[in-house]
C-alpha positions as a printed Julia matrix, in Angstrom:
815×3 Matrix{Float64}:
   0.0     0.0     0.0
   1.78    3.14   -1.23
   0.94    6.85   -1.33
   1.13    8.19   -4.86
   0.36   11.59   -6.33
  -2.48   11.56   -8.86
  -2.74   15.32   -9.5
  -0.7    18.46   -8.89
  -3.91   20.58   -9.01
  -3.15   21.55  -12.61
  -6.28   19.72  -13.84
  -8.46   22.2   -11.94
  -9.53   25.46  -13.43
  -7.45   28.19  -11.8
  -5.3    25.44  -10.32
  -2.47   27.9    -9.72
  -4.83   30.04   -7.65
  -5.88   27.0    -5.6
  -2.24   25.99   -5.05
  -1.37   29.54   -4.05
  -4.29   29.64   -1.64
  -3.19   26.41    0.09
   0.49   27.35    0.19
  -0.23   30.77    1.71
  -1.34   29.02    4.89
  -4.98   30.06    4.45
  -6.2    26.59    5.26
  -9.89   26.02    4.49
 -12.2    25.22    7.37
 -14.26   22.91    5.16
 -13.43   20.93    2.01
 -16.08   19.05    0.06
 -16.19   17.46   -3.37
 -19.25   16.96   -5.54
 -20.79   13.47   -5.91
 -19.21   13.07   -9.36
 -15.82   14.25   -8.09
 -15.6    17.01  -10.73
 -15.94   19.98   -8.39
 -14.13   20.97   -5.25
 -15.7    23.34   -2.71
 -13.56   25.27   -0.23
 -14.91   27.28    2.66
 -12.2    29.69    3.82
 -11.78   30.62    7.45
 -12.94   34.0     8.64
  -9.55   35.61    9.15
  -8.89   39.36    8.6
  -8.27   40.9     6.18
  -9.68   37.98    4.12
 -13.45   37.81    4.05
 -15.21   34.47    4.56
 -16.06   32.98    1.19
 -17.0    29.81   -0.68
 -15.05   28.97   -3.82
 -15.73   26.12   -6.28
 -12.88   24.67   -8.33
 -13.76   22.76  -11.47
 -11.78   19.84  -12.92
 -10.63   19.57  -16.56
 -10.94   23.33  -17.14
 -14.41   23.21  -18.68
 -15.45   26.69  -19.74
 -18.17   28.23  -17.66
 -18.9    30.51  -14.77
 -17.24   29.7   -11.46
 -18.95   29.82   -8.1
 -17.48   32.3    -5.66
 -19.54   33.72   -2.8
 -18.22   35.94   -0.04
 -19.92   37.92    2.71
 -19.08   40.59    5.22
 -19.46   40.25    9.03
 -22.93   41.89    9.29
 -24.26   39.08    7.13
 -24.96   35.84    9.08
 -22.44   33.03    8.95
 -22.59   30.06    6.61
 -23.99   26.89    8.23
 -23.84   24.18    5.58
 -22.94   23.18    2.02
 -25.21   20.33    0.9
 -25.39   18.35   -2.33
 -28.99   17.27   -3.05
 -30.13   14.65   -5.54
 -32.77   15.73   -8.01
 -35.66   13.19   -8.1
 -36.87   14.53  -11.48
 -33.65   14.52  -13.49
 -31.63   11.28  -13.05
 -27.97   11.62  -12.09
 -28.49   15.3   -11.45
 -27.73   17.19   -8.28
 -27.83   20.72   -6.91
 -25.83   22.58   -4.29
 -27.67   24.16   -1.36
 -25.84   26.92    0.51
 -27.56   27.44    3.89
 -26.93   30.57    5.95
 -27.43   31.04    9.66
 -30.6    33.15    9.36
 -32.25   30.44    7.2
 -31.7    31.89    3.74
 -30.84   29.09    1.3
 -29.31   29.51   -2.14
 -29.76   26.62   -4.56
 -27.12   26.39   -7.3
 -26.94   24.11  -10.32
 -24.02   23.38  -12.64
 -24.62   23.17  -16.37
 -21.88   22.01  -18.73
 -20.46   24.81  -20.91
 -22.5    27.32  -18.95
 -21.22   26.92  -15.4
 -22.81   27.55  -12.07
 -26.27   29.09  -12.09
 -28.34   30.3    -9.18
 -31.69   28.54   -9.43
 -33.51   30.12   -6.53
 -33.17   31.75   -3.12
 -35.41   30.34   -0.4
 -36.26   31.11    3.2
 -35.87   27.91    5.22
 -37.14   29.16    8.59
 -40.62   30.52    9.17
 -39.77   32.82   12.09
 -37.81   36.01   11.55
 -35.88   35.59   14.8
 -34.92   31.93   14.17
 -31.23   30.98   13.84
 -30.02   27.75   12.16
 -27.22   26.06   14.14
 -26.89   22.78   12.2
 -28.25   21.38    8.94
 -28.06   18.14    6.94
 -29.8    16.51    3.97
 -31.75   13.31    4.41
 -33.02   11.94    1.13
 -34.9    14.73   -0.63
 -35.41   16.74    2.58
 -33.46   19.23    4.62
 -33.25   18.62    8.37
 -31.95   21.35   10.63
 -31.79   22.45   14.25
 -32.76   26.05   14.83
 -32.77   28.33   17.83
 -35.96   30.17   18.71
 -35.15   32.82   21.32
 -37.91   33.64   23.81
 -39.86   36.81   23.3
 -38.94   38.26   26.68
 -35.73   38.17   28.64
 -36.21   35.19   30.93
 -34.4    35.14   34.22
 -35.02   31.41   34.55
 -32.15   29.78   32.66
 -33.83   26.36   32.82
 -36.58   27.67   30.52
 -34.08   29.34   28.17
 -32.08   26.12   27.84
 -34.77   24.33   25.81
 -35.23   27.01   23.15
 -34.2    24.86   20.15
 -36.25   22.71   17.8
 -35.46   20.21   15.06
 -37.32   20.76   11.78
 -37.58   19.02    8.4
 -38.68   20.31    5.03
 -38.82   18.68    1.59
 -36.77   20.38   -1.13
 -38.05   19.45   -4.59
 -35.82   20.23   -7.54
 -37.55   20.06  -10.91
 -37.21   21.38  -14.4
 -39.3    24.42  -13.53
 -37.27   25.34  -10.48
 -37.05   24.61   -6.77
 -39.97   24.33   -4.4
 -39.91   24.0    -0.61
 -42.41   21.69    1.02
 -44.31   22.3     4.23
 -42.13   22.67    7.3
 -42.78   20.21   10.07
 -41.39   20.16   13.57
 -39.68   16.89   14.41
 -38.75   17.85   17.98
 -39.46   21.09   19.81
 -38.46   22.59   23.16
 -35.16   20.72   22.95
 -31.52   21.57   23.75
 -29.05   22.35   20.99
 -28.25   19.39   18.73
 -25.94   18.79   15.82
 -27.84   16.88   13.12
 -26.04   14.22   11.04
 -27.91   12.26    8.36
 -27.44    8.74    7.06
 -29.51    7.4     4.11
 -32.37    6.27    6.39
 -31.79    7.94    9.77
 -30.83   11.22   11.39
 -28.51   11.32   14.42
 -28.97   14.1    16.96
 -25.65   14.66   18.76
 -25.59   17.04   21.76
 -23.66   20.23   21.07
 -20.53   20.96   23.05
 -22.28   23.77   24.92
 -25.22   21.61   25.99
 -26.13   21.17   29.62
 -24.64   18.17   31.43
 -28.08   16.7    32.03
 -28.92   16.54   28.3
 -25.47   15.49   27.06
 -25.7    11.97   28.48
 -27.53   10.39   25.54
 -28.02   10.47   21.77
 -31.27   10.7    19.8
 -31.84    8.83   16.52
 -34.8     9.84   14.36
 -36.31    7.29   11.96
 -38.39    9.35    9.47
 -40.18    6.42    7.83
 -41.4     5.03   11.17
 -41.87    8.43   12.9
 -39.86    6.9    15.71
 -37.19    8.22   18.08
 -34.51    6.04   19.68
 -32.9     7.22   22.91
 -29.52    5.63   23.51
 -26.71    6.01   26.02
 -24.16    3.82   24.19
 -21.56    3.46   26.93
 -24.22    2.45   29.48
 -26.04    0.09   27.12
 -29.37    1.91   27.51
 -31.67    1.87   24.47
 -35.33    2.92   24.34
 -37.54    3.58   21.32
 -40.76    5.56   21.16
 -43.14    6.11   18.24
 -44.59    9.63   17.9
 -48.2     9.21   16.78
 -48.95   12.93   16.59
 -47.18   16.27   16.54
 -48.19   16.9    20.14
 -45.93   14.05   21.26
 -42.84   15.61   19.68
 -42.07   17.65   22.78
 -38.57   16.91   24.1
 -39.69   16.55   27.72
 -42.56   14.23   26.81
 -40.17   12.13   24.75
 -37.94   11.57   27.77
 -40.82   10.97   30.13
 -40.24    7.63   31.79
 -36.47    7.55   31.15
 -35.31   10.56   33.19
 -34.49    8.49   36.26
 -32.21    6.12   34.38
 -30.53    8.8    32.28
 -29.72   11.01   35.26
 -27.35    8.39   36.65
 -25.29    8.07   33.45
 -22.03    9.85   32.76
 -21.95   12.56   30.06
 -21.0    11.49   26.55
 -17.31   11.7    25.7
 -17.31   12.99   22.1
 -14.4    14.76   20.44
 -15.35   14.22   16.77
 -18.41   12.72   15.08
 -19.34   11.88   11.5
 -21.51    9.4     9.55
 -20.02    6.37    7.82
 -21.06    5.15    4.37
 -22.82    2.19    6.01
 -25.15    4.48    7.95
 -23.53    4.32   11.4
 -22.38    7.23   13.54
 -18.61    7.29   14.02
 -17.49    8.76   17.35
 -13.99    9.67   18.54
 -13.65   10.17   22.3
 -11.2    12.54   23.95
  -9.18    9.46   24.95
  -8.67    8.5    21.3
 -11.15    5.62   21.17
 -13.02    5.21   17.85
 -16.44    3.53   17.98
 -19.58    3.32   15.86
 -23.19    3.74   16.98
 -25.54    1.74   14.79
 -29.02    3.05   13.84
 -30.59    0.69   16.39
 -28.65    2.42   19.2
 -26.0    -0.24   19.87
 -22.35    0.77   20.1
 -19.31   -1.16   18.86
 -15.68   -0.33   19.57
 -13.45   -0.24   16.49
  -9.97    1.06   17.27
  -7.84    3.1    19.7
  -5.73    5.9    18.27
  -2.2     6.34   19.53
  -0.94    9.39   21.36
  -3.1     9.47   24.48
  -5.85   12.03   25.24
  -6.84   14.44   22.45
  -6.75   18.16   23.0
  -9.89   20.15   22.29
  -8.31   21.95   19.34
  -6.59   18.98   17.71
  -8.54   18.08   14.54
  -9.41   14.47   13.74
 -10.66   13.63   10.26
 -12.7    10.49    9.6
 -14.0     9.01    6.37
 -15.03    5.51    5.28
 -14.1     3.92    1.99
 -15.94    0.64    1.64
 -15.05   -1.41    4.73
 -11.96    0.71    5.47
 -12.04    3.54    7.98
  -9.49    6.26    7.26
  -8.46    8.55   10.1
  -5.94   11.4    10.11
  -4.57   12.62   13.43
  -1.47   14.79   13.95
  -0.09   13.99   10.49
  -0.57   10.22   10.82
  -2.96    8.29    8.58
  -4.61    5.2    10.09
  -6.42    2.68    7.89
  -8.58    0.34    9.96
 -10.88   -2.52    8.98
 -14.28   -1.53   10.38
 -15.5    -5.12   10.66
 -12.58   -6.57   12.64
 -10.95   -3.46   14.12
  -7.61   -4.56   12.64
  -5.07   -1.87   11.77
  -4.49   -2.34    8.04
  -1.9     0.4     7.56
  -0.32    3.26    9.44
   1.44    5.97    7.43
   3.23    9.1     8.64
   2.36   11.89    6.22
   4.8    14.61    5.24
   2.0    17.1     4.56
   1.01   19.56    7.25
  -2.74   19.31    6.74
  -4.8    17.1     4.44
  -8.48   16.7     3.57
 -10.39   13.65    2.34
 -12.06   13.75   -1.06
 -14.78   11.64   -2.64
 -13.52    8.68   -4.71
 -16.33    8.26   -7.17
 -16.6     4.63   -8.28
 -13.34    3.68   -6.52
 -14.08    2.19   -3.11
 -10.63    0.62   -2.99
  -8.74    3.92   -3.0
  -8.49    6.93   -0.71
  -7.85   10.42   -2.04
  -6.25   13.2     0.0
  -5.97   16.9    -0.81
  -2.8    18.66    0.34
  -0.84   21.79   -0.5
   1.14   20.06   -3.23
  -1.69   18.17   -4.89
  -4.04   15.2    -4.65
  -2.65   11.9    -3.4
  -4.19    8.45   -3.47
  -3.88    5.34   -1.3
  -4.8     2.15   -3.13
  -5.58   -1.12   -1.37
  -6.72   -3.17   -4.37
  -6.63   -6.96   -4.58
  -3.47   -8.81   -5.67
  -2.87   -8.78   -9.42
  -2.44  -12.54   -9.62
  -5.89  -13.32   -8.26
  -9.27  -12.17   -9.53
 -11.04  -13.27   -6.37
 -10.36  -12.34   -2.74
  -8.07  -14.68   -0.86
  -9.61  -16.87    1.85
  -9.43  -15.57    5.38
  -7.22  -18.49    6.39
  -4.66  -17.52    3.75
  -4.63  -13.93    5.01
  -4.26  -15.22    8.55
  -1.19  -17.23    7.54
   0.58  -14.13    6.25
  -0.42  -12.01    9.24
   0.84  -14.64   11.69
   4.05  -14.95    9.68
   4.54  -11.17    9.82
   4.27  -11.18   13.6
   6.6   -14.2    13.88
   9.34  -12.79   11.64
   8.99   -9.32   13.19
   9.83  -10.75   16.62
  12.89  -12.51   15.24
  14.08   -9.58   13.13
  16.84   -7.23   14.25
  15.71   -4.53   11.85
  13.53   -1.64   12.99
  11.61   -1.47    9.69
   8.1    -2.85    9.84
   7.4    -6.04    7.91
   4.11   -5.98    5.98
   2.13   -8.68    4.21
   3.01   -7.17    0.82
   6.72   -7.35    1.6
   6.29  -10.9     2.78
   4.61  -11.96   -0.47
   6.93  -10.14   -2.85
  10.23  -10.48   -1.04
  10.97  -14.04   -2.11
  12.9   -14.64    1.12
  10.2   -16.11    3.29
   9.17  -19.32    1.57
   7.26  -21.0     4.42
   4.18  -18.71    4.47
   4.03  -18.67    0.65
   4.09  -22.48    0.52
   1.46  -22.8     3.23
  -0.76  -20.23    1.51
  -0.51  -22.2    -1.75
  -1.54  -25.38    0.05
  -4.5   -23.63    1.66
  -5.68  -22.19   -1.65
  -5.34  -25.6    -3.26
  -7.26  -27.53   -0.61
  -9.95  -25.01    0.32
 -11.35  -24.83   -3.21
 -10.83  -28.36   -4.45
 -14.44  -29.28   -3.57
 -15.86  -26.35   -5.52
 -13.77  -26.79   -8.67
 -11.27  -29.32  -10.04
  -8.05  -29.33   -8.05
  -5.22  -27.31   -9.48
  -1.8   -28.82  -10.0
   0.4   -28.7    -6.93
   4.15  -29.13   -6.81
   5.52  -32.41   -5.47
   7.2   -30.72   -2.51
   3.95  -28.93   -1.69
   2.02  -32.19   -1.97
   4.31  -33.86    0.57
   3.86  -30.96    2.93
   0.1   -31.09    2.38
   0.02  -34.7     3.56
   1.92  -33.64    6.69
  -0.34  -30.75    7.65
  -3.6   -32.3     6.5
  -4.84  -32.93   10.04
  -4.06  -29.36   11.09
  -5.73  -28.07    7.96
  -8.89  -30.07    8.7
  -8.88  -28.65   12.22
  -8.68  -25.1    10.9
 -11.42  -25.7     8.34
 -13.73  -27.24   10.94
 -13.05  -24.3    13.24
 -13.96  -21.79   10.53
 -17.1   -23.79    9.72
 -18.08  -23.79   13.37
 -17.62  -20.01   13.58
 -19.94  -19.63   10.62
 -22.51  -21.83   12.35
 -22.34  -19.65   15.47
 -23.05  -16.52   13.44
 -25.99  -18.08   11.61
 -27.42  -20.11   14.52
 -30.58  -19.34   16.44
 -30.51  -18.29   20.09
 -31.32  -21.81   21.28
 -28.38  -23.3    19.36
 -25.78  -20.65   20.16
 -24.92  -22.05   23.6
 -24.09  -25.54   22.31
 -22.08  -24.12   19.44
 -20.18  -21.8    21.78
 -19.13  -24.71   24.01
 -17.65  -26.55   21.05
 -16.08  -23.39   19.68
 -14.42  -22.47   22.98
 -13.03  -25.99   23.36
 -11.5   -25.86   19.9
 -10.11  -22.37   20.45
  -8.52  -23.22   23.81
  -7.04  -26.41   22.35
  -5.69  -24.48   19.36
  -4.02  -21.81   21.46
  -2.45  -24.36   23.82
  -0.84  -25.95   20.77
   0.59  -22.65   19.49
   3.0   -20.08   20.93
   1.71  -18.41   24.09
   2.48  -14.84   23.06
   0.86  -11.63   24.28
  -1.93  -11.69   21.67
  -2.92  -15.29   22.38
  -2.89  -14.63   26.12
  -5.16  -11.6    25.7
  -7.49  -13.69   23.54
  -7.61  -16.44   26.2
  -8.48  -13.83   28.83
 -11.44  -12.67   26.76
 -12.58  -16.27   26.17
 -12.46  -17.12   29.89
 -14.31  -13.89   30.72
 -17.03  -14.32   28.08
 -17.59  -18.09   28.36
 -16.42  -19.14   31.84
 -18.22  -22.5    32.0
 -17.28  -23.52   28.47
 -13.67  -22.47   29.1
 -13.59  -24.59   32.29
 -14.79  -27.66   30.4
 -12.31  -26.98   27.62
  -9.47  -26.75   30.16
 -10.44  -30.08   31.73
 -10.52  -31.66   28.29
  -7.16  -30.25   27.17
  -5.36  -31.2    30.4
  -7.31  -34.5    30.67
  -8.07  -33.86   34.33
  -9.94  -36.62   36.14
 -10.03  -38.57   39.41
  -8.6   -42.06   39.55
  -9.98  -45.0    41.57
  -8.32  -43.74   44.76
  -9.95  -40.34   44.45
  -6.68  -38.59   43.46
  -6.56  -36.0    40.69
  -4.53  -37.05   37.66
  -3.66  -35.24   34.44
  -2.38  -36.67   31.18
  -1.32  -33.45   29.47
   1.8   -33.39   27.32
   4.94  -31.55   28.52
   4.38  -28.85   25.86
   0.92  -28.09   27.24
   2.24  -28.02   30.82
   4.91  -25.48   29.87
   2.28  -23.17   28.35
   0.07  -23.53   31.42
   2.88  -22.74   33.86
   4.63  -19.98   31.93
   4.65  -16.62   33.65
   4.83  -13.63   31.25
   7.04  -10.65   31.95
   5.57   -7.87   34.06
   5.66   -5.42   31.15
   3.4    -7.76   29.14
   0.71   -8.04   31.82
  -0.77   -5.7    34.36
  -1.08   -2.62   32.17
  -3.84   -4.08   30.04
  -5.26   -6.39   32.71
  -4.08   -9.69   31.22
  -3.92  -12.64   33.62
  -1.49  -15.56   33.03
  -3.02  -18.88   32.0
  -2.17  -20.6    35.3
  -4.13  -17.93   37.19
  -7.04  -18.25   34.73
  -7.22  -22.0    35.36
  -6.99  -21.54   39.14
  -9.88  -19.05   39.0
 -11.93  -21.62   37.06
 -11.15  -24.24   39.74
 -12.3   -21.87   42.48
 -15.53  -21.18   40.63
 -16.52  -24.65   39.43
 -14.45  -27.26   41.35
 -12.71  -25.72   44.38
 -11.9   -29.1    45.99
  -9.61  -29.92   43.07
  -7.46  -26.79   43.29
  -4.91  -28.02   45.9
  -4.49  -31.28   44.03
  -4.0   -29.36   40.78
  -1.31  -27.18   42.36
   0.37  -30.33   43.67
   0.27  -31.84   40.17
   1.9   -28.75   38.69
   4.64  -28.85   41.33
   5.36  -32.48   40.51
   5.77  -31.56   36.86
   8.01  -28.61   37.74
  10.24  -30.72   40.0
  10.69  -33.29   37.24
  11.36  -30.7    34.5
  13.4   -27.98   36.22
  15.82  -27.89   39.1
  14.61  -26.41   42.38
  16.62  -23.17   42.05
  16.33  -22.76   38.27
  15.45  -19.22   37.24
  14.1   -20.42   33.89
  11.31  -22.51   35.37
   8.01  -21.16   36.7
   9.2   -21.63   40.3
  12.21  -19.38   39.71
  10.16  -16.18   40.1
   7.03  -16.8    42.18
   6.17  -20.24   43.62
   3.06  -21.82   42.18
   1.26  -22.04   45.5
   1.74  -18.28   45.97
   0.28  -17.64   42.51
  -2.74  -19.77   43.46
  -3.04  -17.9    46.77
  -3.02  -14.64   44.82
  -6.04  -15.81   42.83
  -7.78  -16.74   46.08
  -7.01  -13.32   47.58
  -8.64  -11.54   44.62
 -12.05  -13.04   45.38
 -14.64  -10.42   46.19
 -16.03  -12.29   49.21
 -13.98  -14.21   51.78
 -15.43  -16.92   54.01
 -14.55  -19.97   56.09
 -14.2   -22.1    52.96
 -11.52  -19.72   51.71
  -9.58  -20.1    54.99
  -9.65  -23.85   54.51
  -8.54  -23.46   50.9
  -5.63  -21.27   51.99
  -4.51  -23.97   54.44
  -4.7   -26.67   51.79
  -2.71  -24.61   49.29
   0.0   -23.9    51.87
   0.29  -27.54   52.9
   0.21  -28.99   49.39
   3.31  -26.99   48.48
   5.38  -28.9    51.11
   7.73  -25.94   51.34
   9.1   -25.27   54.86
   7.96  -21.63   55.0
   4.5   -22.52   53.68
   4.12  -25.4    56.16
   5.1   -23.16   59.07
   2.7   -20.47   57.82
  -0.1   -23.04   57.72
   0.85  -24.25   61.22
   0.65  -20.7    62.61
  -2.71  -20.21   60.87
  -4.06  -23.37   62.48
  -2.74  -22.22   65.88
  -4.49  -18.89   65.35
  -7.73  -20.76   64.56
  -7.11  -22.99   67.65
  -7.61  -26.19   65.67
  -5.28  -28.19   67.93
  -6.16  -31.61   66.52
  -5.1   -30.51   63.04
  -2.05  -28.77   64.46
  -0.77  -32.07   65.84
  -1.65  -33.94   62.65
   0.25  -31.44   60.5
   3.22  -31.59   62.86
   3.37  -35.38   62.72
   3.06  -35.46   58.93
   5.53  -32.77   57.93
   8.17  -33.34   60.62
   9.3   -36.33   58.56
  10.24  -34.15   55.57
  13.51  -32.76   56.93
  15.34  -32.45   60.31
  15.39  -28.65   60.01
  11.63  -28.43   59.5
  11.16  -30.94   62.34
  13.1   -28.66   64.69
  11.15  -25.54   63.62
   7.82  -27.31   64.13
   8.8   -28.68   67.56
  10.14  -25.31   68.77
   6.91  -23.63   67.66
   4.72  -26.16   69.47
   6.94  -26.11   72.6
   6.45  -22.34   72.77
   2.67  -22.82   72.53
   2.85  -25.53   75.22
   4.62  -23.14   77.57
   1.95  -20.45   77.17
  -1.31  -22.36   77.66
  -2.77  -25.8    78.35
  -4.57  -26.39   75.04
  -1.96  -28.91   73.87
  -1.93  -31.0    77.07
  -4.21  -33.75   75.64
  -1.72  -34.28   72.79
   1.59  -34.39   74.73
   2.09  -38.09   74.17
   2.1   -37.36   70.41
   4.22  -34.23   70.6
   7.18  -35.48   72.69
   8.27  -38.07   70.08
   8.8   -35.18   67.67
  11.64  -33.76   69.8
  14.82  -33.48   67.65
  17.82  -35.5    68.74
  20.15  -32.48   69.06
  18.01  -30.73   71.69
  19.27  -31.17   75.26
  17.39  -30.78   78.51
  18.98  -27.38   79.11
  17.87  -26.24   75.62
  14.29  -27.29   76.36
  14.22  -25.56   79.74
  15.64  -22.37   78.22
  12.95  -22.26   75.53
  10.19  -22.97   78.04
  11.36  -20.18   80.34
  11.54  -17.75   77.44
   7.9   -18.36   76.45
   6.25  -18.53   79.86
   3.32  -16.1    80.06
   3.79  -13.02   82.19
   1.46  -13.36   85.21
   0.35  -10.51   87.47
   0.15  -12.78   90.52
   3.18  -13.24   92.78
   2.91  -16.92   93.81
   3.35  -18.43   90.34
   3.69  -22.1    91.47
   0.46  -21.87   93.48
  -1.72  -19.92   91.02
  -5.44  -20.27   91.56
  -6.14  -20.33   87.83
  -4.81  -23.83   87.45
  -3.49  -23.26   83.95
   0.16  -22.75   84.78
   2.91  -24.99   83.5
   4.05  -27.55   86.07
   7.13  -29.73   86.31
   4.93  -32.8    86.07
   3.79  -31.86   82.58
   7.34  -31.3    81.42
   8.82  -34.37   83.21
   8.05  -36.97   80.44
   9.85  -34.85   77.86
  12.9   -34.29   80.09
  13.1   -37.97   80.99
  12.91  -38.83   77.29
  15.76  -36.48   76.48
  17.95  -37.55   79.41
  17.49  -41.24   78.67
  18.38  -40.71   75.04
  22.06  -41.52   74.23
  24.13  -38.42   73.75
  25.69  -37.47   70.44
  29.22  -38.15   71.68
  28.21  -41.61   72.88
  26.93  -42.39   69.4
  30.19  -41.18   67.89
  32.25  -43.65   69.97
  29.71  -46.46   70.04
  31.65  -48.49   67.49
  34.81  -48.45   69.59
  32.98  -49.19   72.85
  31.31  -52.25   71.35
  34.73  -53.99   70.85
  34.99  -57.58   72.24
  38.25  -56.9    74.15
  39.26  -53.88   76.12
  41.93  -52.64   75.75
  42.74  -53.98   72.25
  45.53  -56.55   71.96
  49.15  -55.56   71.45
  50.29  -55.54   67.81
  52.59  -58.44   66.75
  56.29  -57.89   67.41
  58.01  -60.46   65.18
  58.04  -58.15   62.09
  60.1   -55.0    62.31
  58.74  -52.09   60.27
  60.66  -48.89   59.53
  59.65  -46.05   61.76
  58.2   -43.92   58.92
  56.0   -46.7    57.61
  54.93  -47.74   61.1
  53.9   -44.26   61.89
  51.65  -44.2    58.85
  50.06  -47.64   59.23
  49.35  -47.83   62.98
  45.84  -46.55   63.86
  47.1   -43.93   66.26
  43.8   -42.26   67.27
  42.04  -45.45   68.4
  45.07  -46.65   70.33
  45.46  -43.33   72.02
  41.85  -43.41   73.21
  41.69  -46.98   74.44
  45.19  -48.13   75.45
  46.55  -48.05   78.98
  49.86  -46.27   79.9
  51.68  -49.61   80.03
  50.6   -50.4    76.51
  51.88  -47.07   75.33
  55.24  -47.75   77.0
  55.4   -51.07   75.24
  54.71  -49.37   71.88
  57.46  -46.84   72.48
  59.95  -49.6    73.25
  59.42  -51.2    69.83
């Protein structure tokens, strides 16, 4: 897609004057081309010493009178330039120039004659009326006019609703122009800007409207005499048919909806225009582009870059077929209206540009600048007379993203470069296979190269999966409401399975987040199916997922990829589904993931999922984000801590159980996890000994606690810890306290006896020597004389030194 110049303005009559006007910096406030594209209308800004004026520039220098109208400040301002279709003469149109006080000039262009003034009409019936906005709907003019009150009202609430919306047929015939009877569409209303589509008229609140009336839009349906009230961001839509003119009062129209509308936020509208499909395009001050359909529903299309838009920054919008063109701050955005996909982004070198009509060319965009007229063409490929299948386009788009990530160049890779470069063979080959197989049922199969045929046999299963997925999507779109739910379940399962088999990049993760949010139950069933989660005969949770699927489930994206746009990693999504649909399985699932991690990565590996945040902590984070917290959540927190089997988590669970005073479970946890490691055993016993010293809740379980005492603890160590954790009593005679809950020597005696009766560590070190059959050991043989150096090395000196008597030592020295 390239920008090319199609005209240097020389094909316009007085083209040098037009070029001089644009280059002088006298930028027009309004640019409009005729329906046939042969005339260009410019409305110059009111800037001294230049007077406001309308100038028409004619293409191909056809002889004839030019249109040039100017006016001085006492004369009212110009409100609109409208091209109207003549119902009498086919393919004929007239230009209506509407002034603020309602005077309307109707001009007609005749070949070889030029512009001719057909008639001057008075649009408004009242002399004091003032037109603030006008549009053409079919063969009628629709406008919003201000009708000031007769007297100076002090009540501003009554002065606020001094506008009315009117419509009047404008018939252009061979005999001249005739205005039909004026009818009031809506009276006693606030100020509105009227925008017409082929069948509807949108009433957009003016910027100066009151906050109470700028919270909704009005859509008038002339054929049905019906008004639609819509607050698009809040999802409120209400329609009302006006059976008589008495019901066209603004306050009566809103009767019954005031309570709901008062609670809505005001509309955020920076720029508005009508698309060629009949929808209202809105640009918010935050840069969000959306469309409001004639039925009142709103659909988001695209977000412009650059952050919030200033009030004076112009944004130009125009639709060309299914493409939305937008110019902001010298950047041209081309967006697909149906999918919201950014087709092209081009930085323009021109200071200011204006869109022109492309008569008969929906696949090109024309721009007017100081140096001429430029065109953007997005026509179909030359080698194909029919549009490529969506799957083929998807192959090239995915390939662009893949190669862009691997590229070291800063230049952007486009689909056109990918097709014409000749370097990237894989997407071209795959696209050829798709084109061959997708259309072989409709027409005879085309010849395919042998290498392509071999590859086709390899990817045939994947191709069938893609084709069935596309067919299922079509069924969802065409299905009735009763069938949508069953189709959605199958569609979500296929989509989740497809993504788990592809790269888990940022786009796929964002898509999974939307799937889990839109179809939570279907996504939960799809997750169970993909991981093959089920209970075995012993009631334990088992999973038969492949290692590739496990790695995608457990991967933790970088912080810059998540958080800012609200994306949640896949592991957290699955944990949230467990909490919602099968909470009893969550601890077992976390335990399964830890088993896979321990078998795939080392404990301290920074590459694995446990290298950053442990899995049990990620699951606890999902539990903490629940809106409501109850006793079941406390139990779930305990199970998640214990299933991790990490020392810190086990101790945290033990302290939580102590806080809840569940002493039976405290002892059970201590007995179970003390076997994991000596260090954890010591920490658990010290914790429970401190609790034992403070209160008598653990007394019924002492016979189960004392066997947990580590071997390295001595009686003095135990007494020291007990004395450190004794509660501080206010009574003086501690041994004879009347409360009866003090620690006594009798309670501690079994533990001390157990420790004192246990063999000491030093005794165990020398137990082998003490168990010798003779004491002291016999004297070494004397018949062989060994050199002193060798004897010194071979004789076991330490054991002899410990066990021999002085006489034995003397005998050794005499040798």
